[in-house]
XYZ file of C-alpha atoms in Angstrom:
680
model
C 0.000 0.000 0.000
C 2.773 2.429 0.984
C 4.769 1.498 -2.130
C 1.740 2.144 -4.332
C 1.230 5.612 -2.786
C 4.904 6.483 -3.212
C 4.783 5.361 -6.853
C 1.754 7.555 -7.442
C 3.502 10.584 -5.889
C 6.636 9.875 -7.938
C 4.521 9.640 -11.075
C 2.978 13.039 -10.296
C 6.420 14.557 -9.690
C 8.066 12.973 -12.742
C 8.100 16.079 -14.970
C 10.229 18.111 -12.577
C 13.333 20.241 -12.955
C 16.621 18.769 -11.827
C 17.691 21.977 -10.101
C 14.704 23.842 -8.627
C 16.961 26.684 -7.460
C 17.261 27.717 -11.125
C 13.550 28.227 -11.580
C 14.025 31.923 -12.146
C 15.823 31.227 -15.429
C 12.882 29.277 -16.792
C 10.451 31.956 -15.665
C 12.559 34.608 -17.368
C 12.606 32.564 -20.588
C 8.818 32.197 -20.455
C 8.483 35.920 -19.813
C 10.644 36.734 -22.848
C 8.450 34.530 -25.057
C 5.265 36.224 -23.796
C 6.790 39.653 -24.372
C 7.745 38.655 -27.922
C 4.188 37.541 -28.582
C 2.851 40.811 -27.209
C 5.290 42.760 -29.394
C 4.246 40.796 -32.480
C 0.574 41.411 -31.767
C 1.320 45.085 -31.252
C 3.210 45.359 -34.552
C 0.465 43.515 -36.417
C -2.255 45.736 -34.991
C -0.213 48.830 -35.735
C 0.369 47.749 -39.356
C -3.323 47.005 -39.778
C -4.213 50.387 -38.379
C -1.747 52.210 -40.597
C -2.905 50.387 -43.716
C -6.508 51.121 -42.831
C -5.719 54.798 -42.391
C -3.843 54.920 -45.699
C -6.695 53.160 -47.484
C -9.271 55.526 -46.038
C -7.111 58.501 -46.974
C -6.664 57.127 -50.515
C -10.380 56.625 -51.040
C -11.143 60.081 -49.695
C -8.543 61.742 -51.912
C -9.678 59.733 -54.961
C -13.229 60.911 -54.379
C -12.038 64.481 -54.051
C -10.037 64.113 -57.284
C -13.161 62.921 -59.143
C -15.127 65.885 -57.791
C -12.356 68.333 -58.770
C -12.215 66.918 -62.332
C -15.968 67.354 -62.592
C -15.590 70.914 -61.238
C -12.962 71.758 -63.905
C -15.258 70.478 -66.653
C -18.298 72.309 -65.262
C -16.431 75.608 -64.823
C -14.947 75.433 -68.336
C -18.458 74.980 -69.742
C -19.663 77.980 -67.813
C -16.715 80.251 -68.606
C -16.967 80.068 -72.420
C -20.328 81.852 -72.290
C -19.153 84.596 -69.925
C -17.971 87.924 -71.441
C -15.596 88.684 -68.586
C -14.885 85.331 -66.966
C -13.445 85.053 -63.467
C -10.924 82.236 -63.665
C -9.906 82.214 -59.955
C -12.163 79.271 -58.977
C -11.178 77.408 -62.160
C -7.455 77.841 -61.468
C -7.847 76.761 -57.853
C -9.657 73.595 -58.934
C -6.892 72.760 -61.458
C -4.111 73.350 -58.893
C -5.909 71.286 -56.250
C -6.555 68.464 -58.734
C -2.872 68.318 -59.657
C -1.788 68.407 -55.971
C -4.067 65.559 -54.944
C -3.016 63.470 -57.912
C 0.662 63.847 -57.030
C -0.090 63.044 -53.399
C -1.921 59.854 -54.475
C 1.057 58.787 -56.575
C 3.417 59.486 -53.657
C 1.506 57.752 -50.865
C -1.189 55.429 -52.128
C 0.345 53.244 -54.851
C 0.941 50.088 -52.845
C -0.054 47.256 -55.208
C 0.626 45.979 -58.712
C -2.979 46.515 -59.716
C -2.884 50.202 -58.806
C 0.536 50.698 -60.399
C -0.656 49.084 -63.658
C -3.804 51.191 -63.600
C -1.867 54.438 -63.255
C 1.154 53.661 -65.432
C 0.244 50.596 -67.540
C 0.511 50.684 -71.348
C -3.158 49.823 -71.880
C -4.632 52.272 -69.372
C -2.194 55.081 -69.124
C -4.145 57.077 -66.551
C -1.063 59.075 -65.773
C -0.887 60.355 -69.348
C -4.577 61.187 -69.430
C -4.300 63.168 -66.228
C -1.351 65.167 -67.569
C -3.137 65.790 -70.858
C -6.241 66.919 -68.945
C -4.146 69.262 -66.793
C -2.353 70.737 -69.829
C -5.669 71.435 -71.534
C -6.984 73.069 -68.356
C -3.926 75.315 -68.073
C -4.223 76.303 -71.750
C -7.889 77.073 -71.205
C -7.033 79.404 -68.358
C -4.429 81.316 -70.396
C -6.123 81.184 -73.841
C -7.994 84.096 -75.433
C -11.799 83.874 -75.525
C -12.036 82.709 -79.177
C -9.775 79.698 -78.433
C -11.407 78.614 -75.162
C -14.407 77.043 -76.899
C -12.238 74.515 -78.769
C -10.218 73.850 -75.600
C -13.460 73.300 -73.710
C -14.511 70.649 -76.227
C -11.113 68.957 -75.848
C -11.449 68.987 -72.056
C -14.912 67.424 -72.268
C -13.736 64.787 -74.767
C -10.792 63.893 -72.544
C -13.013 63.674 -69.476
C -15.853 61.711 -71.068
C -14.820 59.975 -74.278
C -11.147 59.963 -73.387
C -11.852 57.775 -70.361
C -10.486 60.049 -67.626
C -13.733 59.908 -65.655
C -13.975 56.134 -65.912
C -10.315 55.688 -64.988
C -10.644 57.868 -61.903
C -13.694 55.884 -60.721
C -11.855 52.653 -61.509
C -8.928 53.810 -59.358
C -11.292 54.173 -56.364
C -12.663 50.672 -57.035
C -9.125 49.277 -57.123
C -8.273 50.980 -53.820
C -11.358 49.414 -52.203
C -10.405 46.020 -53.677
C -6.893 46.446 -52.310
C -8.304 47.255 -48.848
C -10.402 44.110 -48.945
C -7.397 42.033 -49.968
C -5.299 43.562 -47.168
C -8.041 42.828 -44.613
C -8.208 39.200 -45.713
C -4.450 38.902 -45.511
C -4.220 40.436 -42.069
C -7.068 38.284 -40.833
C -5.173 35.189 -41.973
C -2.007 36.421 -40.281
C -3.897 37.275 -37.116
C -5.505 33.826 -36.985
C -2.128 32.204 -37.531
C -0.570 34.312 -34.782
C -3.397 33.454 -32.397
C -2.937 29.748 -33.044
C 0.814 30.114 -32.652
C 0.350 32.014 -29.372
C -1.892 29.256 -28.089
C 0.683 26.613 -28.926
C 3.465 28.670 -27.372
C 1.517 29.211 -24.140
C 0.558 25.548 -24.044
C 4.193 24.615 -24.524
C 5.223 26.952 -21.708
C 2.614 25.459 -19.420
C 3.682 21.887 -20.212
C 7.443 22.292 -20.340
C 8.180 25.267 -18.059
C 5.460 26.149 -15.535
C 4.199 22.645 -14.779
C 7.696 21.160 -14.184
C 8.640 24.220 -12.158
C 5.506 23.948 -10.035
C 6.045 20.227 -9.481
C 9.664 20.867 -8.490
C 8.675 23.478 -5.946
C 6.014 21.250 -4.469
C 8.377 18.301 -4.264
C 11.079 20.420 -2.583
C 8.864 22.046 0.001
C 6.416 19.290 0.861
C 8.459 17.837 3.693
C 9.343 21.222 5.148
C 5.709 22.317 5.194
C 4.628 19.215 6.992
C 7.142 19.774 9.794
C 7.105 23.560 10.186
C 3.668 24.959 9.248
C 1.964 24.077 12.494
C 4.825 25.411 14.619
C 5.014 28.668 12.665
C 1.269 29.239 12.860
C 1.263 28.682 16.618
C 4.255 30.918 17.131
C 2.760 33.685 14.979
C -0.540 33.573 16.840
C 1.210 33.672 20.190
C 3.420 36.597 19.163
C 0.482 38.532 17.771
C -1.647 37.972 20.853
C 1.199 38.980 23.174
C 1.821 42.132 21.144
C -1.850 43.063 21.090
C -2.219 42.412 24.792
C 0.849 44.464 25.630
C -0.269 47.328 23.419
C -3.814 47.225 24.813
C -2.563 47.360 28.371
C -0.135 50.220 27.812
C -1.729 52.342 25.050
C -4.904 54.307 24.502
C -7.108 52.594 21.936
C -8.371 55.842 20.374
C -5.201 57.877 19.875
C -2.589 55.112 19.993
C -0.618 57.111 22.595
C 0.753 55.605 25.813
C -1.872 55.551 28.563
C -1.696 56.370 32.256
C -0.367 52.883 33.088
C 2.605 53.214 30.741
C 3.172 56.811 31.874
C 3.441 55.816 35.543
C 5.714 52.880 34.647
C 7.893 55.211 32.583
C 8.085 57.723 35.448
C 8.837 55.054 38.025
C 11.676 53.649 35.946
C 13.113 57.114 35.287
C 12.913 58.089 38.974
C 14.606 54.832 39.994
C 17.481 55.452 37.570
C 17.698 59.155 38.554
C 17.054 60.478 35.048
C 14.435 63.064 36.040
C 16.713 65.873 37.225
C 15.635 68.334 34.487
C 12.283 66.758 33.686
C 8.896 68.441 33.963
C 5.445 66.903 33.657
C 2.739 68.802 31.757
C -0.953 67.934 31.909
C -2.913 69.463 29.031
C -6.695 69.540 29.470
C -9.051 70.786 26.751
C -11.372 73.532 27.946
C -15.090 72.719 27.764
C -14.502 69.594 25.674
C -17.874 68.216 26.781
C -19.630 70.950 24.809
C -17.870 69.740 21.640
C -19.311 66.252 22.107
C -22.720 67.644 22.984
C -22.816 70.113 20.100
C -21.358 68.184 17.148
C -21.244 64.559 18.248
C -18.862 62.087 19.819
C -17.417 61.020 16.464
C -16.191 64.582 15.887
C -14.902 64.647 19.459
C -12.920 61.450 18.894
C -11.437 62.819 15.666
C -10.540 66.008 17.522
C -8.675 64.032 20.213
C -6.776 62.089 17.545
C -5.755 65.286 15.765
C -4.682 66.991 18.994
C -2.651 63.942 20.041
C -0.701 64.178 16.778
C -0.167 67.927 17.313
C 1.097 67.449 20.881
C 3.600 64.813 19.741
C 5.278 67.561 17.738
C 5.639 69.738 20.829
C 8.404 67.622 22.396
C 11.489 65.796 21.150
C 11.127 62.332 19.636
C 12.648 60.690 22.721
C 10.181 62.388 25.101
C 6.835 60.933 26.124
C 3.327 62.070 25.162
C 0.448 60.133 26.746
C -3.347 60.223 26.720
C -4.227 59.843 30.374
C -7.995 59.892 29.970
C -10.915 61.905 28.620
C -9.639 65.210 27.285
C -6.327 65.171 29.170
C -2.859 64.564 27.765
C 0.471 64.299 29.550
C 3.854 65.405 28.231
C 7.286 64.826 29.751
C 10.164 67.017 28.606
C 13.544 68.258 29.830
C 13.329 71.491 27.814
C 12.655 74.887 29.456
C 9.066 75.163 30.618
C 8.281 78.386 28.754
C 9.375 76.834 25.440
C 7.239 73.725 25.878
C 4.177 75.757 26.898
C 4.679 78.119 23.943
C 4.759 75.175 21.526
C 1.627 73.651 23.056
C -0.249 76.939 22.710
C 0.989 77.403 19.127
C -0.209 73.907 18.152
C -3.749 74.758 19.339
C -3.850 78.370 18.170
C -5.758 77.798 14.931
C -9.169 76.070 14.741
C -8.867 72.378 13.943
C -10.565 71.069 10.799
C -12.653 67.961 11.536
C -14.914 66.492 8.810
C -15.435 69.825 7.119
C -15.917 71.804 10.347
C -13.384 74.147 11.961
C -13.434 73.704 15.734
C -11.688 76.300 17.923
C -9.814 74.694 20.802
C -8.277 76.103 23.965
C -6.456 74.176 26.631
C -5.405 74.626 30.231
C -1.984 73.387 31.319
C -0.874 72.205 34.736
C 2.846 71.547 35.103
C 5.260 70.418 37.788
C 9.033 70.017 37.930
C 9.850 66.381 38.741
C 13.475 66.939 39.721
C 15.479 64.408 41.751
C 12.687 63.667 44.204
C 11.907 60.051 44.978
C 8.166 60.674 44.966
C 5.728 58.159 43.568
C 4.531 58.748 40.003
C 0.883 58.836 41.078
C 1.655 61.622 43.563
C 3.383 63.643 40.833
C 0.408 63.126 38.546
C -1.992 64.185 41.301
C -0.076 67.432 41.851
C -0.059 68.179 38.120
C -3.796 67.468 38.055
C -4.258 69.975 40.889
C -2.468 72.659 38.887
C -4.545 71.792 35.810
C -7.841 72.053 37.700
C -6.820 75.406 39.141
C -6.031 76.673 35.632
C -9.460 75.528 34.437
C -11.292 76.936 37.470
C -9.712 80.359 36.986
C -10.998 80.821 33.463
C -9.119 78.237 31.430
C -6.759 78.737 28.497
C -3.837 79.327 30.849
C -0.842 77.510 32.325
C -0.376 76.987 36.046
C 2.619 75.623 37.926
C 1.927 73.444 40.962
C 2.367 74.904 44.458
C 1.415 73.565 47.880
C -1.084 76.398 48.240
C -2.943 75.067 45.210
C -3.310 71.716 46.927
C -4.777 73.353 50.019
C -7.129 75.489 47.910
C -8.269 72.453 45.941
C -9.096 70.575 49.110
C -11.109 73.553 50.292
C -13.019 73.719 47.000
C -13.664 69.990 47.102
C -15.038 70.302 50.610
C -17.207 73.242 49.556
C -18.569 71.134 46.697
C -19.598 68.465 49.155
C -21.135 71.022 51.500
C -23.026 72.875 48.743
C -25.437 70.042 48.070
C -26.646 70.104 51.662
C -26.503 73.907 51.790
C -28.931 74.256 48.872
C -31.228 71.626 50.358
C -31.160 73.221 53.844
C -31.646 76.807 52.641
C -28.204 78.010 53.742
C -27.828 79.927 50.461
C -29.839 83.104 50.981
C -30.650 86.164 48.845
C -29.270 89.575 49.719
C -30.649 92.745 48.186
C -28.867 95.876 46.936
C -31.012 98.911 46.043
C -31.147 100.430 42.555
C -32.116 104.115 42.353
C -33.504 106.289 39.565
C -30.870 108.999 39.097
C -33.309 111.596 37.743
C -35.524 111.831 40.877
C -33.691 109.730 43.498
C -36.602 107.288 43.886
C -36.097 103.577 44.522
C -36.283 101.653 41.240
C -35.598 98.075 42.350
C -33.086 95.746 43.955
C -30.516 93.283 42.633
C -30.589 89.840 44.268
C -27.133 88.611 45.330
C -26.260 85.207 46.817
C -24.647 84.669 50.221
C -23.888 81.417 52.032
C -24.222 81.156 55.801
C -21.853 78.242 56.281
C -22.394 76.477 59.613
C -18.662 76.426 60.437
C -17.020 79.015 58.184
C -19.541 81.811 58.624
C -20.788 84.098 55.881
C -19.273 83.279 52.453
C -19.409 85.615 49.454
C -19.941 84.423 45.866
C -16.262 84.711 44.874
C -15.560 81.901 47.337
C -18.346 79.401 46.678
C -19.448 80.048 43.078
C -16.312 78.404 41.540
C -17.074 75.314 43.656
C -20.695 75.365 42.493
C -19.669 75.654 38.836
C -17.200 72.787 39.156
C -19.788 70.628 40.903
C -22.429 71.404 38.277
C -24.726 72.999 40.871
C -25.206 76.451 39.324
C -28.660 75.657 37.964
C -29.960 74.410 41.320
C -28.246 77.277 43.125
C -29.870 79.929 40.918
C -33.344 78.428 41.212
C -33.008 78.171 44.998
C -32.041 81.869 45.242
C -34.796 82.891 42.830
C -37.532 81.066 44.753
C -36.492 82.581 48.069
C -36.106 86.085 46.610
C -39.546 85.976 44.937
C -41.199 84.759 48.107
C -39.585 87.590 50.088
C -40.600 90.163 47.473
C -44.177 88.957 47.703
C -44.108 89.575 51.480
C -43.004 93.185 50.928
C -45.799 93.676 48.439
C -48.434 92.032 50.642
C -47.489 94.141 53.653
C -47.475 97.361 51.664
C -43.829 98.113 52.337
C -42.880 98.292 48.670
C -44.033 97.088 45.275
C -40.848 95.244 44.445
C -38.816 95.149 41.246
C -36.043 92.557 41.612
C -33.149 91.670 39.303
C -32.106 88.003 39.296
C -28.631 86.893 38.175
C -28.587 83.867 35.834
C -25.466 81.800 35.261
C -24.694 80.621 31.704
C -25.535 77.039 32.657
C -28.908 78.158 33.959
C -29.805 80.102 30.812
C -28.811 77.066 28.719
C -30.940 74.701 30.839
C -33.740 73.114 28.733
C -36.050 73.168 31.780
C -35.435 76.842 32.598
C -38.741 78.293 31.393
C -40.916 75.691 33.100
C -39.132 75.995 36.447
C -38.906 79.796 36.313
C -42.589 80.273 35.535
C -43.513 77.805 38.266
C -41.589 79.839 40.866
C -42.995 83.123 39.538
C -46.564 81.838 39.610
C -46.183 80.467 43.123
C -44.828 83.821 44.406
C -47.725 85.802 42.924
C -45.427 88.467 41.415
C -46.239 89.941 38.017
C -43.925 89.382 35.092
C -42.982 93.085 34.990
C -41.648 92.857 38.561
C -38.791 90.527 37.662
C -35.672 91.222 35.599
C -33.223 88.482 34.578
C -29.572 89.510 34.213
C -27.450 87.474 31.770
C -23.687 87.569 31.270
C -21.910 88.173 27.982
C -20.419 84.665 28.194
C -23.976 83.332 28.043
C -24.469 84.948 24.643
C -21.127 83.703 23.354
C -21.106 80.125 24.618
C -24.816 79.233 24.475
C -25.013 75.489 23.748
C -26.969 74.458 20.693
C -28.723 77.884 20.753
C -30.710 76.786 23.819
C -29.615 79.947 25.620
C -30.935 82.144 22.811
C -34.179 80.169 22.706
C -34.668 80.548 26.467
C -33.934 84.274 26.293
C -36.559 84.686 23.571
C -39.029 82.630 25.591
C -38.494 84.754 28.720
C -39.075 87.896 26.676
C -42.250 86.398 25.217
C -43.462 85.836 28.784
C -42.976 89.546 29.555
C -39.743 89.132 31.552
C -37.270 91.979 31.064
C -33.648 90.996 30.342
C -30.488 92.965 31.054
C -26.925 92.311 29.884
C -24.757 92.272 33.011
C -21.190 93.632 33.322
C -21.367 95.235 29.874
C -17.995 96.513 28.689
C -15.848 93.850 30.325
C -16.489 90.920 27.992
C -16.112 90.376 24.265
C -19.605 89.656 22.981
C -20.362 90.900 19.492
C -22.347 94.123 19.427
C -24.672 92.373 16.994
C -25.968 90.366 19.958
C -27.530 93.559 21.317
C -29.741 93.780 18.252
C -30.385 90.056 17.776
C -31.665 89.320 21.291
C -34.676 90.899 23.051
C -32.701 92.792 25.712
C -34.289 95.708 27.538
C -31.195 97.127 29.203
C -27.491 96.878 29.951
C -25.506 97.204 33.187
C -22.255 99.126 33.054
C -19.546 97.398 35.087
C -18.181 99.197 38.128
C -14.714 99.325 36.497
C -16.146 101.854 34.020
C -17.882 103.965 36.675
C -15.179 104.195 39.360
C -12.840 106.587 37.404
C -15.629 109.107 36.708
C -15.601 112.011 36.099
C -12.190 111.288 34.502
C -12.263 112.464 30.878
C -11.175 109.166 29.308
C -13.651 107.158 31.376
C -16.344 109.722 30.613
C -15.754 109.280 26.862
C -16.257 105.521 27.127
C -19.390 105.887 29.255
C -20.889 108.484 26.919
C -20.283 106.214 23.936
C -22.022 103.324 25.650
C -24.926 105.473 26.727
C -25.316 106.768 23.178
C -25.274 103.218 21.837
C -27.892 102.131 24.365
C -30.065 105.122 23.507
C -29.917 104.300 19.792
C -30.939 100.704 20.543
C -33.710 101.748 22.955
C -32.054 100.127 25.998
C -32.047 101.529 29.527
C -28.735 101.624 31.415
C -27.913 100.642 34.998
C -24.580 101.919 36.317
C -22.909 99.709 38.939
C -20.416 100.980 41.494
C -21.878 104.452 42.139
C -20.023 105.674 45.222
C -20.844 109.342 45.686
C -23.141 112.196 44.745
C -20.759 113.566 42.073
C -20.743 110.287 40.147
C -24.534 110.028 40.395
C -25.020 113.586 39.101
C -22.522 113.046 36.302
C -24.231 109.855 35.141
C -27.659 111.453 35.326
C -26.434 114.344 33.214
C -25.142 111.903 30.614
C -28.536 110.206 30.378
C -28.042 107.159 32.599
C -31.380 106.200 34.171
C -30.478 103.965 37.117
C -27.593 103.828 39.586
C -26.474 101.063 41.943
C -23.631 101.014 44.423
C -22.479 101.597 47.950
C -23.329 105.272 47.548
C -27.027 104.266 47.706
C -26.768 101.145 49.836
C -24.776 97.988 50.335
C -26.172 94.472 49.781
C -28.341 93.532 52.770
C -30.061 90.376 53.985
C -33.861 90.284 53.753
C -34.513 91.411 57.331
C -32.110 94.325 57.221
C -33.341 95.341 53.759
C -36.909 95.349 55.099
C -35.911 97.914 57.717
C -34.103 99.929 55.044
C -37.210 99.854 52.852
C -39.418 101.149 55.660
C -37.314 104.315 55.753
C -36.296 104.719 52.121
C -38.821 102.987 49.862
C -40.686 106.262 49.273
C -37.910 108.712 50.112
C -35.727 110.697 47.749
C -32.321 109.082 47.910
C -28.976 110.728 47.377
C -25.647 109.020 46.876
C -23.170 109.384 49.707
C -20.400 107.572 51.591
C -21.244 104.242 53.235
C -19.069 103.592 56.266
C -20.475 100.069 56.829
C -20.035 98.711 53.343
C -19.085 95.072 52.807
C -19.399 92.709 49.846
């Protein structure tokens, strides 16, 4: 049985090459043969094409020659009856006839039949053509009395002389020659096709088949013994590589992840290579809004593009890692100011993602690693502290780590934890600061300001707890809590006859962009019993600039539709487009105290007058913040400012104290003056 199988395999491998290592020679020989066949086919096709073109050209010129001969005859007939003949067309026809005939003789005579037709003794077409041309030239130069006889000679030569028949016969011979050429080339083409088939069959039988059998015979044993081992080894290597890469690299950007970064730091610290090293944490500002506004696929593409840009900010032997979310880490031994400058430059222009240009800013927290033997996670935590401080203080800035930052962060974190309970327990309370009509000194309204009576830290002002509320995402709840309490208190003043209140409520950007704003606001307003014209909502310029998905603009329009007045707060300190003042239904603007304090300085007065003029043109009333004394109040009133607010009229007061103040001043004529008990 085994012998039979071996004989069968030997029979299959019989037509093999003695030296398989010389296979390339046989393949080259086969390739040369195929190339020769291709060249022959190309030459044949080219010859056929050229002959076809020549034949077509010959037929076309022969036809033109016949037409020109007929034209010469026709014109000669017409010219003998004309007193003053114009021979220009006749001469042109004769010249063209002679030119075409010479061209035919030079390019088209390719066969014995055509040569005999043109130059044979029996049908001397060549002589007839020359005789015809001579007669035509004589006709052109002859006097009128001779032209008639020449015309008869021309007609006899053309008709009875056989010129017309010979010219037509020449076209027939050209067509017959084309047909003969086509038959010949078809025979040659068929023969070449058959020959190509035999050649390819011979190559298959005597070159490719033996070569293939030789290769199979040489490699069969090796495959049997090595294929399984190689496959197993390849799979194991691939799986190990994938596992290692998955563990140590970010799947989205391909950069090292936090695990590899900490391992890299630990190894460098152990070998004391970190003397001049610094760690930079780069966090994209408001990256969540990118995902919310244009989709997570755009956000992913943005992270990939930024990762590539950050890799160019350090040397090739430095590390760039994606440590999570929108944060990247860079390690470099270069001067800090140079690295930060490169990072900012790489993010300066908007980034093009799927046809959209997305502006990007980033905050940077950095720390010098030095020779310390600290743990990598501690170094990362300190850099994260610096990064969060940079973000909390406005973003788009760089911040070096200090111990004070760590203490401040812990305080903010504790405030975040306390704020949830503070809002629930009513520890955040509204304070009221009076607003006065400058023209008559009467009370116009009051701005509602937030204060926090912390159970252990005492009274906290907004500059302390608002950053914690923003970071904790509690601004919406905080605003609504203040609004409800302020409206309820205002209703008490109205019910007791102390004052018909007009209160201004501050709205954070997150609150204005809240989809549930209108429903919750109207619920609180309805429960308080106040009219819509007794409440003003103050919005910041950043609300108009960064409104998400236009929800802020929609909410502002909805509030206006409900009869709620809207004022633009801190006008003159931001960078909102002036077009926003005309696009949104604002009723007034509030000039920031930084513009009012220098008054009546001439430069400050110029700025204030310009803003007041702009507001007047747009039909907006103006509230001036920071009015300290009677001179400022008089100056603003003279310039056309309607309402003043500041310590000169009254400091912010809690509800009880403001009630007492109202009892004395709600109907009095107020004048600005120094306030010795002022506090923020």
